[in-house]
């Protein structure tokens, strides 16, 4: 594990965007695994800016997202496909046909997962997988207790996750109960995994996930086993970690 200790959300966004940009510059036809949530927003804004300034070229890039709610159409401003278009795809020179998310509107859950999993296999190993960290340690929508061996599957969202994501919806009832997500096995298959995290609310979880035991009770803890895992975390997110353990991972 390589840790970049940064000052705040802004610096976390800059470092995250730089690592993604470096990937695209070094390998223009990269397969990028992307994430939603508030964590990557600042990084996406920088990527948009650099692309518009002509510093970055996404024309040969393919993207594959971690997850999608079940039952939200792509016109819903809460669906992840809408999020990705609004915050990234609509503003960069990417070929829309090479941007993939699970099909949230597929009524047959098994089919939706099977199709996405097959797609992942066809596309091959992800070059760089971006992740955020759920308050309960989830990655994608792999909730606590998820088997590490799982591939793409449908998840019943925990109440903790539903209430954490409630802020984006106008009422509690609107928050979906199910989502499709890449499984931990799919995530771990990437050549390089980059997890960005910011803020004190995640500090306890950062300590548990990256300096505690590896257990399905804390899905992100599995990342400790990956041979190319980078953590970009700000001071607040690292505030519960011991200085000595941090120094060893720098
Ligand atoms: C959601 C997403 C995750 C994301 C997490 C954290 O549940 N499925 O992929 O990492 O939220 O979100 P945030 O970055 O807003 O804290």
Short mmCIF file of N, CA and C in Angstrom, two decimals, residues 29-202:
data_model
loop_
_atom_site.label_atom_id
_atom_site.label_comp_id
_atom_site.label_asym_id
_atom_site.label_seq_id
_atom_site.Cartn_x
_atom_site.Cartn_y
_atom_site.Cartn_z
N UNK A 29 -5.19 4.40 -24.35
CA UNK A 29 -6.36 3.52 -24.48
C UNK A 29 -6.65 2.77 -23.18
N UNK A 30 -6.42 3.45 -22.06
CA UNK A 30 -6.63 2.82 -20.75
C UNK A 30 -8.08 2.42 -20.54
N UNK A 31 -8.24 1.37 -19.74
CA UNK A 31 -9.56 1.00 -19.22
C UNK A 31 -9.60 1.52 -17.78
N UNK A 32 -10.46 2.53 -17.56
CA UNK A 32 -10.55 3.15 -16.23
C UNK A 32 -11.80 2.66 -15.52
N UNK A 33 -11.66 2.26 -14.28
CA UNK A 33 -12.81 1.91 -13.46
C UNK A 33 -13.19 3.15 -12.66
N UNK A 34 -14.43 3.59 -12.80
CA UNK A 34 -14.81 4.85 -12.16
C UNK A 34 -15.84 4.67 -11.05
N UNK A 35 -15.93 5.70 -10.21
CA UNK A 35 -16.79 5.66 -9.03
C UNK A 35 -17.66 6.91 -8.99
N UNK A 36 -18.72 6.83 -8.21
CA UNK A 36 -19.58 8.01 -8.00
C UNK A 36 -19.43 8.44 -6.53
N UNK A 37 -20.32 9.33 -6.10
CA UNK A 37 -20.25 9.83 -4.72
C UNK A 37 -19.62 11.21 -4.70
N UNK A 38 -19.58 11.83 -3.50
CA UNK A 38 -19.02 13.19 -3.44
C UNK A 38 -17.50 13.17 -3.49
N UNK A 39 -16.89 12.05 -3.10
CA UNK A 39 -15.43 12.01 -3.05
C UNK A 39 -14.77 12.32 -4.40
N UNK A 40 -15.14 11.69 -5.51
CA UNK A 40 -14.41 11.95 -6.75
C UNK A 40 -14.79 13.23 -7.49
N UNK A 41 -15.79 13.95 -6.98
CA UNK A 41 -16.27 15.12 -7.74
C UNK A 41 -15.17 16.13 -8.06
N UNK A 42 -14.37 16.46 -7.06
CA UNK A 42 -13.31 17.46 -7.26
C UNK A 42 -12.30 16.98 -8.29
N UNK A 43 -11.98 15.69 -8.26
CA UNK A 43 -11.02 15.13 -9.23
C UNK A 43 -11.63 15.19 -10.63
N UNK A 44 -12.91 14.86 -10.75
CA UNK A 44 -13.55 14.89 -12.06
C UNK A 44 -13.54 16.33 -12.63
N UNK A 45 -13.75 17.31 -11.76
CA UNK A 45 -13.73 18.70 -12.24
C UNK A 45 -12.37 19.05 -12.83
N UNK A 46 -11.31 18.57 -12.18
CA UNK A 46 -9.97 18.86 -12.69
C UNK A 46 -9.71 18.14 -14.01
N UNK A 47 -10.18 16.90 -14.12
CA UNK A 47 -9.99 16.16 -15.37
C UNK A 47 -10.71 16.87 -16.52
N UNK A 48 -11.91 17.37 -16.22
CA UNK A 48 -12.68 18.11 -17.24
C UNK A 48 -11.88 19.34 -17.67
N UNK A 49 -11.36 20.06 -16.69
CA UNK A 49 -10.62 21.29 -16.98
C UNK A 49 -9.39 20.98 -17.84
N UNK A 50 -8.63 19.96 -17.45
CA UNK A 50 -7.40 19.64 -18.19
C UNK A 50 -7.74 19.16 -19.60
N UNK A 51 -8.85 18.45 -19.72
CA UNK A 51 -9.24 17.97 -21.05
C UNK A 51 -9.64 19.17 -21.92
N UNK A 52 -10.40 20.08 -21.34
CA UNK A 52 -10.83 21.25 -22.11
C UNK A 52 -9.66 22.17 -22.47
N UNK A 53 -8.63 22.12 -21.66
CA UNK A 53 -7.43 22.93 -21.96
C UNK A 53 -6.52 22.21 -22.95
N UNK A 54 -6.91 21.02 -23.35
CA UNK A 54 -6.12 20.29 -24.34
C UNK A 54 -4.97 19.50 -23.74
N UNK A 55 -4.93 19.39 -22.43
CA UNK A 55 -3.83 18.68 -21.78
C UNK A 55 -4.08 17.18 -21.68
N UNK A 56 -5.32 16.78 -21.79
CA UNK A 56 -5.67 15.37 -21.65
C UNK A 56 -6.58 14.95 -22.78
N UNK A 57 -6.38 13.72 -23.24
CA UNK A 57 -7.19 13.22 -24.36
C UNK A 57 -7.85 11.91 -23.95
N UNK A 58 -9.18 11.92 -23.90
CA UNK A 58 -9.92 10.72 -23.50
C UNK A 58 -10.48 9.96 -24.70
N UNK A 59 -10.08 10.35 -25.91
CA UNK A 59 -10.75 9.79 -27.09
C UNK A 59 -10.59 8.28 -27.24
N UNK A 60 -9.53 7.74 -26.64
CA UNK A 60 -9.33 6.29 -26.78
C UNK A 60 -9.60 5.53 -25.46
N UNK A 61 -10.03 6.28 -24.45
CA UNK A 61 -10.25 5.67 -23.13
C UNK A 61 -11.59 4.93 -23.09
N UNK A 62 -11.61 3.83 -22.33
CA UNK A 62 -12.87 3.12 -22.04
C UNK A 62 -13.08 3.20 -20.53
N UNK A 63 -14.34 3.39 -20.12
CA UNK A 63 -14.61 3.45 -18.68
C UNK A 63 -15.66 2.42 -18.29
N UNK A 64 -15.52 1.94 -17.08
CA UNK A 64 -16.43 0.95 -16.55
C UNK A 64 -16.73 1.38 -15.11
N UNK A 65 -18.01 1.62 -14.82
CA UNK A 65 -18.32 2.08 -13.46
C UNK A 65 -18.58 0.93 -12.50
N UNK A 66 -18.40 1.24 -11.24
CA UNK A 66 -18.54 0.23 -10.20
C UNK A 66 -19.96 -0.28 -10.01
N UNK A 67 -20.92 0.65 -10.08
CA UNK A 67 -22.24 0.25 -9.60
C UNK A 67 -23.35 1.15 -10.16
N UNK A 68 -24.57 0.73 -9.92
CA UNK A 68 -25.75 1.50 -10.34
C UNK A 68 -26.94 1.07 -9.48
N UNK A 69 -27.79 2.01 -9.14
CA UNK A 69 -29.02 1.67 -8.43
C UNK A 69 -29.93 0.88 -9.34
N UNK A 70 -30.73 -0.01 -8.75
CA UNK A 70 -31.73 -0.69 -9.57
C UNK A 70 -33.00 0.14 -9.58
N UNK A 71 -33.55 0.31 -10.78
CA UNK A 71 -34.88 0.91 -10.90
C UNK A 71 -34.89 2.39 -11.21
N UNK A 72 -33.74 3.03 -11.30
CA UNK A 72 -33.74 4.45 -11.64
C UNK A 72 -33.42 4.59 -13.13
N UNK A 73 -34.27 5.28 -13.90
CA UNK A 73 -33.97 5.46 -15.31
C UNK A 73 -32.79 6.42 -15.49
N UNK A 74 -32.18 6.39 -16.67
CA UNK A 74 -30.98 7.24 -16.84
C UNK A 74 -31.32 8.72 -16.82
N UNK A 75 -32.62 9.05 -16.94
CA UNK A 75 -33.04 10.45 -16.85
C UNK A 75 -33.17 10.90 -15.40
N UNK A 76 -33.16 9.96 -14.46
CA UNK A 76 -33.27 10.34 -13.05
C UNK A 76 -31.95 10.97 -12.61
N UNK A 77 -32.03 12.15 -11.99
CA UNK A 77 -30.77 12.80 -11.61
C UNK A 77 -30.08 12.08 -10.44
N UNK A 78 -30.70 11.02 -9.93
CA UNK A 78 -30.05 10.24 -8.87
C UNK A 78 -29.38 8.97 -9.40
N UNK A 79 -29.61 8.67 -10.69
CA UNK A 79 -28.96 7.46 -11.20
C UNK A 79 -27.48 7.77 -11.41
N UNK A 80 -26.67 6.72 -11.32
CA UNK A 80 -25.23 6.94 -11.46
C UNK A 80 -24.85 7.26 -12.91
N UNK A 81 -25.64 6.77 -13.86
CA UNK A 81 -25.33 7.09 -15.26
C UNK A 81 -25.52 8.61 -15.48
N UNK A 82 -26.57 9.15 -14.86
CA UNK A 82 -26.81 10.60 -14.96
C UNK A 82 -25.65 11.36 -14.31
N UNK A 83 -25.25 10.89 -13.13
CA UNK A 83 -24.14 11.51 -12.40
C UNK A 83 -22.87 11.55 -13.26
N UNK A 84 -22.56 10.43 -13.89
CA UNK A 84 -21.32 10.36 -14.66
C UNK A 84 -21.35 11.29 -15.86
N UNK A 85 -22.53 11.38 -16.48
CA UNK A 85 -22.64 12.28 -17.64
C UNK A 85 -22.50 13.73 -17.19
N UNK A 86 -23.22 14.05 -16.12
CA UNK A 86 -23.24 15.44 -15.65
C UNK A 86 -21.86 15.90 -15.19
N UNK A 87 -21.14 15.01 -14.50
CA UNK A 87 -19.89 15.46 -13.89
C UNK A 87 -18.65 15.15 -14.70
N UNK A 88 -18.78 14.25 -15.70
CA UNK A 88 -17.57 13.91 -16.45
C UNK A 88 -17.82 13.74 -17.95
N UNK A 89 -18.62 12.74 -18.31
CA UNK A 89 -18.67 12.34 -19.72
C UNK A 89 -19.13 13.45 -20.66
N UNK A 90 -20.07 14.29 -20.21
CA UNK A 90 -20.58 15.34 -21.10
C UNK A 90 -19.55 16.43 -21.39
N UNK A 91 -18.47 16.44 -20.64
CA UNK A 91 -17.53 17.56 -20.76
C UNK A 91 -16.15 17.16 -21.25
N UNK A 92 -15.98 15.87 -21.54
CA UNK A 92 -14.67 15.43 -22.05
C UNK A 92 -14.86 14.74 -23.40
N UNK A 93 -13.75 14.56 -24.12
CA UNK A 93 -13.86 14.01 -25.47
C UNK A 93 -13.84 12.48 -25.47
N UNK A 94 -14.70 11.90 -24.62
CA UNK A 94 -14.75 10.44 -24.58
C UNK A 94 -15.84 9.95 -25.53
N UNK A 95 -15.63 8.76 -26.09
CA UNK A 95 -16.65 8.14 -26.94
C UNK A 95 -17.69 7.51 -26.01
N UNK A 96 -18.91 8.05 -26.04
CA UNK A 96 -19.98 7.59 -25.14
C UNK A 96 -20.22 6.09 -25.22
N UNK A 97 -19.94 5.53 -26.42
CA UNK A 97 -20.15 4.09 -26.59
C UNK A 97 -19.12 3.26 -25.83
N UNK A 98 -18.12 3.96 -25.31
CA UNK A 98 -17.11 3.22 -24.53
C UNK A 98 -17.19 3.57 -23.05
N UNK A 99 -18.37 4.01 -22.59
CA UNK A 99 -18.57 4.28 -21.17
C UNK A 99 -19.65 3.32 -20.67
N UNK A 100 -19.32 2.53 -19.68
CA UNK A 100 -20.25 1.46 -19.25
C UNK A 100 -20.61 1.55 -17.77
N UNK A 101 -21.90 1.28 -17.53
CA UNK A 101 -22.41 1.11 -16.17
C UNK A 101 -23.38 -0.07 -16.20
N UNK A 102 -23.64 -0.69 -15.04
CA UNK A 102 -24.67 -1.73 -15.05
C UNK A 102 -26.01 -1.11 -15.49
N UNK A 103 -26.86 -1.94 -16.11
CA UNK A 103 -28.15 -1.45 -16.58
C UNK A 103 -29.17 -1.48 -15.44
N UNK A 104 -29.35 -0.32 -14.81
CA UNK A 104 -30.24 -0.23 -13.65
C UNK A 104 -31.70 -0.51 -13.98
N UNK A 105 -32.05 -0.45 -15.24
CA UNK A 105 -33.45 -0.64 -15.63
C UNK A 105 -33.75 -2.06 -16.10
N UNK A 106 -32.76 -2.93 -16.03
CA UNK A 106 -33.02 -4.34 -16.41
C UNK A 106 -33.83 -4.99 -15.27
N UNK A 107 -35.07 -5.40 -15.56
CA UNK A 107 -35.89 -5.96 -14.48
C UNK A 107 -35.40 -7.33 -13.98
N UNK A 108 -34.71 -8.05 -14.88
CA UNK A 108 -34.19 -9.36 -14.47
C UNK A 108 -32.81 -9.13 -13.81
N UNK A 109 -32.82 -9.18 -12.50
CA UNK A 109 -31.58 -8.85 -11.77
C UNK A 109 -30.41 -9.75 -12.15
N UNK A 110 -30.71 -11.04 -12.28
CA UNK A 110 -29.62 -11.96 -12.61
C UNK A 110 -29.02 -11.66 -13.97
N UNK A 111 -29.91 -11.32 -14.90
CA UNK A 111 -29.43 -11.01 -16.25
C UNK A 111 -28.55 -9.75 -16.23
N UNK A 112 -29.00 -8.74 -15.49
CA UNK A 112 -28.24 -7.49 -15.42
C UNK A 112 -26.82 -7.77 -14.92
N UNK A 113 -26.72 -8.61 -13.91
CA UNK A 113 -25.41 -8.91 -13.32
C UNK A 113 -24.56 -9.76 -14.26
N UNK A 114 -25.23 -10.74 -14.86
CA UNK A 114 -24.51 -11.63 -15.77
C UNK A 114 -23.94 -10.85 -16.95
N UNK A 115 -24.79 -9.98 -17.52
CA UNK A 115 -24.36 -9.18 -18.68
C UNK A 115 -23.16 -8.30 -18.32
N UNK A 116 -23.25 -7.68 -17.15
CA UNK A 116 -22.16 -6.76 -16.77
C UNK A 116 -20.87 -7.54 -16.51
N UNK A 117 -21.04 -8.68 -15.88
CA UNK A 117 -19.87 -9.49 -15.59
C UNK A 117 -19.19 -9.97 -16.86
N UNK A 118 -20.03 -10.34 -17.84
CA UNK A 118 -19.46 -10.78 -19.12
C UNK A 118 -18.72 -9.63 -19.80
N UNK A 119 -19.33 -8.45 -19.70
CA UNK A 119 -18.69 -7.27 -20.28
C UNK A 119 -17.32 -7.04 -19.63
N UNK A 120 -17.28 -7.15 -18.32
CA UNK A 120 -16.00 -6.96 -17.61
C UNK A 120 -14.96 -7.95 -18.11
N UNK A 121 -15.39 -9.17 -18.32
CA UNK A 121 -14.45 -10.20 -18.79
C UNK A 121 -13.98 -9.88 -20.21
N UNK A 122 -14.92 -9.40 -21.05
CA UNK A 122 -14.55 -9.07 -22.42
C UNK A 122 -13.56 -7.90 -22.45
N UNK A 123 -13.79 -6.93 -21.59
CA UNK A 123 -12.91 -5.75 -21.61
C UNK A 123 -11.53 -6.06 -21.04
N UNK A 124 -11.46 -7.07 -20.19
CA UNK A 124 -10.15 -7.45 -19.62
C UNK A 124 -9.83 -6.66 -18.37
N UNK A 125 -8.58 -6.76 -17.94
CA UNK A 125 -8.18 -6.15 -16.69
C UNK A 125 -8.28 -4.63 -16.73
N UNK A 126 -8.87 -4.06 -15.70
CA UNK A 126 -8.93 -2.60 -15.58
C UNK A 126 -7.52 -2.08 -15.28
N UNK A 127 -7.14 -1.00 -15.96
CA UNK A 127 -5.81 -0.46 -15.70
C UNK A 127 -5.76 0.26 -14.35
N UNK A 128 -6.78 1.11 -14.13
CA UNK A 128 -6.81 1.87 -12.87
C UNK A 128 -8.24 1.91 -12.37
N UNK A 129 -8.46 1.41 -11.17
CA UNK A 129 -9.81 1.41 -10.58
C UNK A 129 -9.86 2.46 -9.47
N UNK A 130 -10.72 3.45 -9.65
CA UNK A 130 -10.92 4.48 -8.63
C UNK A 130 -12.01 4.02 -7.67
N UNK A 131 -11.78 4.25 -6.37
CA UNK A 131 -12.79 3.89 -5.36
C UNK A 131 -12.98 5.01 -4.36
N UNK A 132 -14.21 5.08 -3.81
CA UNK A 132 -14.44 5.88 -2.61
C UNK A 132 -14.63 4.87 -1.48
N UNK A 133 -14.84 5.39 -0.28
CA UNK A 133 -15.02 4.50 0.88
C UNK A 133 -16.37 4.79 1.52
N UNK A 134 -17.20 3.76 1.65
CA UNK A 134 -18.48 3.95 2.34
C UNK A 134 -18.25 4.11 3.84
N UNK A 135 -19.19 4.73 4.52
CA UNK A 135 -19.04 4.95 5.97
C UNK A 135 -18.94 3.64 6.73
N UNK A 136 -19.51 2.58 6.16
CA UNK A 136 -19.44 1.28 6.83
C UNK A 136 -18.35 0.39 6.22
N UNK A 137 -17.46 1.01 5.42
CA UNK A 137 -16.35 0.25 4.85
C UNK A 137 -16.67 -0.37 3.50
N UNK A 138 -17.84 -0.03 2.92
CA UNK A 138 -18.14 -0.66 1.64
C UNK A 138 -17.31 -0.04 0.50
N UNK A 139 -17.09 -0.85 -0.52
CA UNK A 139 -16.48 -0.36 -1.76
C UNK A 139 -17.42 -0.75 -2.88
N UNK A 140 -17.65 0.17 -3.84
CA UNK A 140 -18.76 -0.03 -4.76
C UNK A 140 -19.99 -0.09 -3.87
N UNK A 141 -20.77 -1.15 -4.03
CA UNK A 141 -21.86 -1.38 -3.08
C UNK A 141 -21.67 -2.73 -2.41
N UNK A 142 -20.43 -3.12 -2.23
CA UNK A 142 -20.15 -4.37 -1.51
C UNK A 142 -20.24 -4.07 -0.03
N UNK A 143 -21.37 -4.44 0.54
CA UNK A 143 -21.66 -4.11 1.93
C UNK A 143 -20.93 -5.06 2.88
N UNK A 144 -20.81 -4.68 4.16
CA UNK A 144 -20.16 -5.58 5.12
C UNK A 144 -20.76 -6.98 5.06
N UNK A 145 -19.87 -7.96 5.09
CA UNK A 145 -20.32 -9.36 5.01
C UNK A 145 -20.21 -9.93 3.61
N UNK A 146 -19.91 -9.08 2.63
CA UNK A 146 -19.79 -9.57 1.24
C UNK A 146 -18.61 -10.53 1.12
N UNK A 147 -18.84 -11.63 0.44
CA UNK A 147 -17.72 -12.55 0.21
C UNK A 147 -16.72 -11.89 -0.72
N UNK A 148 -15.45 -12.08 -0.42
CA UNK A 148 -14.41 -11.50 -1.27
C UNK A 148 -14.42 -12.11 -2.67
N UNK A 149 -14.96 -13.33 -2.79
CA UNK A 149 -14.93 -14.02 -4.09
C UNK A 149 -16.01 -13.52 -5.04
N UNK A 150 -16.92 -12.67 -4.56
CA UNK A 150 -18.07 -12.32 -5.41
C UNK A 150 -17.69 -11.53 -6.65
N UNK A 151 -18.46 -11.80 -7.72
CA UNK A 151 -18.35 -10.98 -8.93
C UNK A 151 -19.59 -10.08 -8.96
N UNK A 152 -19.95 -9.55 -10.14
CA UNK A 152 -21.07 -8.61 -10.19
C UNK A 152 -22.34 -9.24 -9.60
N UNK A 153 -23.00 -8.51 -8.73
CA UNK A 153 -24.21 -9.05 -8.09
C UNK A 153 -25.15 -7.92 -7.69
N UNK A 154 -26.34 -8.35 -7.31
CA UNK A 154 -27.34 -7.38 -6.88
C UNK A 154 -27.31 -7.34 -5.35
N UNK A 155 -27.33 -6.16 -4.80
CA UNK A 155 -27.19 -5.99 -3.35
C UNK A 155 -28.43 -5.36 -2.75
N UNK A 156 -28.85 -5.87 -1.62
CA UNK A 156 -29.87 -5.16 -0.85
C UNK A 156 -29.09 -4.17 0.01
N UNK A 157 -29.35 -2.90 -0.18
CA UNK A 157 -28.55 -1.88 0.50
C UNK A 157 -28.85 -1.86 2.00
N UNK A 158 -27.80 -1.69 2.79
CA UNK A 158 -28.00 -1.63 4.24
C UNK A 158 -28.68 -0.31 4.59
N UNK A 159 -29.33 -0.26 5.72
CA UNK A 159 -29.99 0.99 6.14
C UNK A 159 -28.94 2.09 6.34
N UNK A 160 -27.74 1.70 6.79
CA UNK A 160 -26.65 2.67 6.99
C UNK A 160 -26.32 3.35 5.65
N UNK A 161 -26.22 2.54 4.60
CA UNK A 161 -25.89 3.09 3.28
C UNK A 161 -27.05 3.92 2.74
N UNK A 162 -28.26 3.41 2.93
CA UNK A 162 -29.41 4.17 2.43
C UNK A 162 -29.49 5.52 3.12
N UNK A 163 -29.23 5.55 4.41
CA UNK A 163 -29.35 6.86 5.07
C UNK A 163 -28.16 7.76 4.72
N UNK A 164 -26.96 7.15 4.48
CA UNK A 164 -25.81 7.98 4.06
C UNK A 164 -26.09 8.62 2.69
N UNK A 165 -26.79 7.89 1.82
CA UNK A 165 -27.05 8.39 0.47
C UNK A 165 -28.37 9.17 0.38
N UNK A 166 -29.09 9.21 1.48
CA UNK A 166 -30.39 9.89 1.56
C UNK A 166 -30.27 11.38 1.15
N UNK A 167 -29.10 11.98 1.45
CA UNK A 167 -28.92 13.41 1.20
C UNK A 167 -29.10 13.80 -0.27
N UNK A 168 -28.93 12.84 -1.16
CA UNK A 168 -29.06 13.16 -2.59
C UNK A 168 -30.50 13.06 -3.09
N UNK A 169 -31.39 12.50 -2.27
CA UNK A 169 -32.78 12.27 -2.70
C UNK A 169 -33.71 13.23 -1.96
N UNK A 170 -34.92 13.44 -2.55
CA UNK A 170 -35.80 14.38 -1.86
C UNK A 170 -36.58 13.73 -0.71
N UNK A 171 -36.67 12.42 -0.70
CA UNK A 171 -37.30 11.80 0.46
C UNK A 171 -36.69 10.43 0.70
N UNK A 172 -36.87 9.94 1.90
CA UNK A 172 -36.33 8.63 2.30
C UNK A 172 -36.83 7.51 1.38
N UNK A 173 -38.14 7.59 1.06
CA UNK A 173 -38.77 6.52 0.25
C UNK A 173 -38.14 6.40 -1.13
N UNK A 174 -37.62 7.53 -1.63
CA UNK A 174 -37.05 7.49 -2.99
C UNK A 174 -35.71 6.77 -3.07
N UNK A 175 -35.04 6.58 -1.93
CA UNK A 175 -33.72 5.93 -1.97
C UNK A 175 -33.94 4.45 -2.32
N UNK A 176 -33.34 3.99 -3.42
CA UNK A 176 -33.57 2.59 -3.82
C UNK A 176 -33.11 1.60 -2.75
N UNK A 177 -33.70 0.43 -2.78
CA UNK A 177 -33.33 -0.62 -1.83
C UNK A 177 -32.29 -1.56 -2.42
N UNK A 178 -32.19 -1.56 -3.75
CA UNK A 178 -31.26 -2.50 -4.39
C UNK A 178 -30.31 -1.78 -5.34
N UNK A 179 -29.14 -2.38 -5.52
CA UNK A 179 -28.18 -1.84 -6.49
C UNK A 179 -27.41 -3.00 -7.11
N UNK A 180 -26.90 -2.74 -8.31
CA UNK A 180 -26.00 -3.70 -8.95
C UNK A 180 -24.58 -3.20 -8.73
N UNK A 181 -23.71 -4.10 -8.36
CA UNK A 181 -22.32 -3.67 -8.13
C UNK A 181 -21.33 -4.70 -8.64
N UNK A 182 -20.18 -4.21 -9.09
CA UNK A 182 -19.05 -5.12 -9.33
C UNK A 182 -18.78 -5.79 -7.99
N UNK A 183 -18.36 -7.04 -8.03
CA UNK A 183 -18.00 -7.71 -6.78
C UNK A 183 -16.55 -7.41 -6.43
N UNK A 184 -16.18 -7.83 -5.25
CA UNK A 184 -14.81 -7.56 -4.79
C UNK A 184 -13.79 -8.25 -5.70
N UNK A 185 -14.17 -9.43 -6.20
CA UNK A 185 -13.22 -10.11 -7.09
C UNK A 185 -12.96 -9.28 -8.35
N UNK A 186 -14.02 -8.67 -8.90
CA UNK A 186 -13.83 -7.82 -10.09
C UNK A 186 -12.92 -6.63 -9.75
N UNK A 187 -13.19 -6.04 -8.60
CA UNK A 187 -12.41 -4.85 -8.20
C UNK A 187 -10.93 -5.23 -8.03
N UNK A 188 -10.70 -6.34 -7.36
CA UNK A 188 -9.32 -6.76 -7.07
C UNK A 188 -8.55 -7.16 -8.32
N UNK A 189 -9.29 -7.39 -9.41
CA UNK A 189 -8.66 -7.81 -10.66
C UNK A 189 -7.92 -6.66 -11.38
N UNK A 190 -8.15 -5.43 -10.92
CA UNK A 190 -7.51 -4.27 -11.59
C UNK A 190 -6.00 -4.29 -11.36
N UNK A 191 -5.28 -3.73 -12.35
CA UNK A 191 -3.82 -3.63 -12.20
C UNK A 191 -3.46 -2.70 -11.04
N UNK A 192 -4.20 -1.60 -10.93
CA UNK A 192 -3.88 -0.59 -9.91
C UNK A 192 -5.20 -0.10 -9.31
N UNK A 193 -5.26 -0.04 -7.99
CA UNK A 193 -6.47 0.44 -7.32
C UNK A 193 -6.12 1.73 -6.57
N UNK A 194 -6.96 2.73 -6.75
CA UNK A 194 -6.74 4.04 -6.13
C UNK A 194 -7.96 4.39 -5.30
N UNK A 195 -7.80 4.48 -3.99
CA UNK A 195 -8.94 4.86 -3.14
C UNK A 195 -8.69 6.24 -2.58
N UNK A 196 -9.67 7.12 -2.78
CA UNK A 196 -9.57 8.50 -2.27
C UNK A 196 -10.54 8.65 -1.11
N UNK A 197 -10.07 9.34 -0.08
CA UNK A 197 -10.95 9.52 1.09
C UNK A 197 -10.62 10.83 1.78
N UNK A 198 -11.68 11.47 2.25
CA UNK A 198 -11.51 12.77 2.88
C UNK A 198 -12.49 12.93 4.04
N UNK A 199 -12.08 13.65 5.06
CA UNK A 199 -13.00 14.04 6.12
C UNK A 199 -12.98 13.16 7.35
N UNK A 200 -13.30 13.81 8.47
CA UNK A 200 -13.24 13.14 9.77
C UNK A 200 -14.27 12.03 9.91
N UNK A 201 -15.40 12.17 9.22
CA UNK A 201 -16.47 11.17 9.35
C UNK A 201 -16.00 9.79 8.90
N UNK A 202 -14.94 9.74 8.08
CA UNK A 202 -14.44 8.44 7.60
C UNK A 202 -13.20 7.98 8.37
#
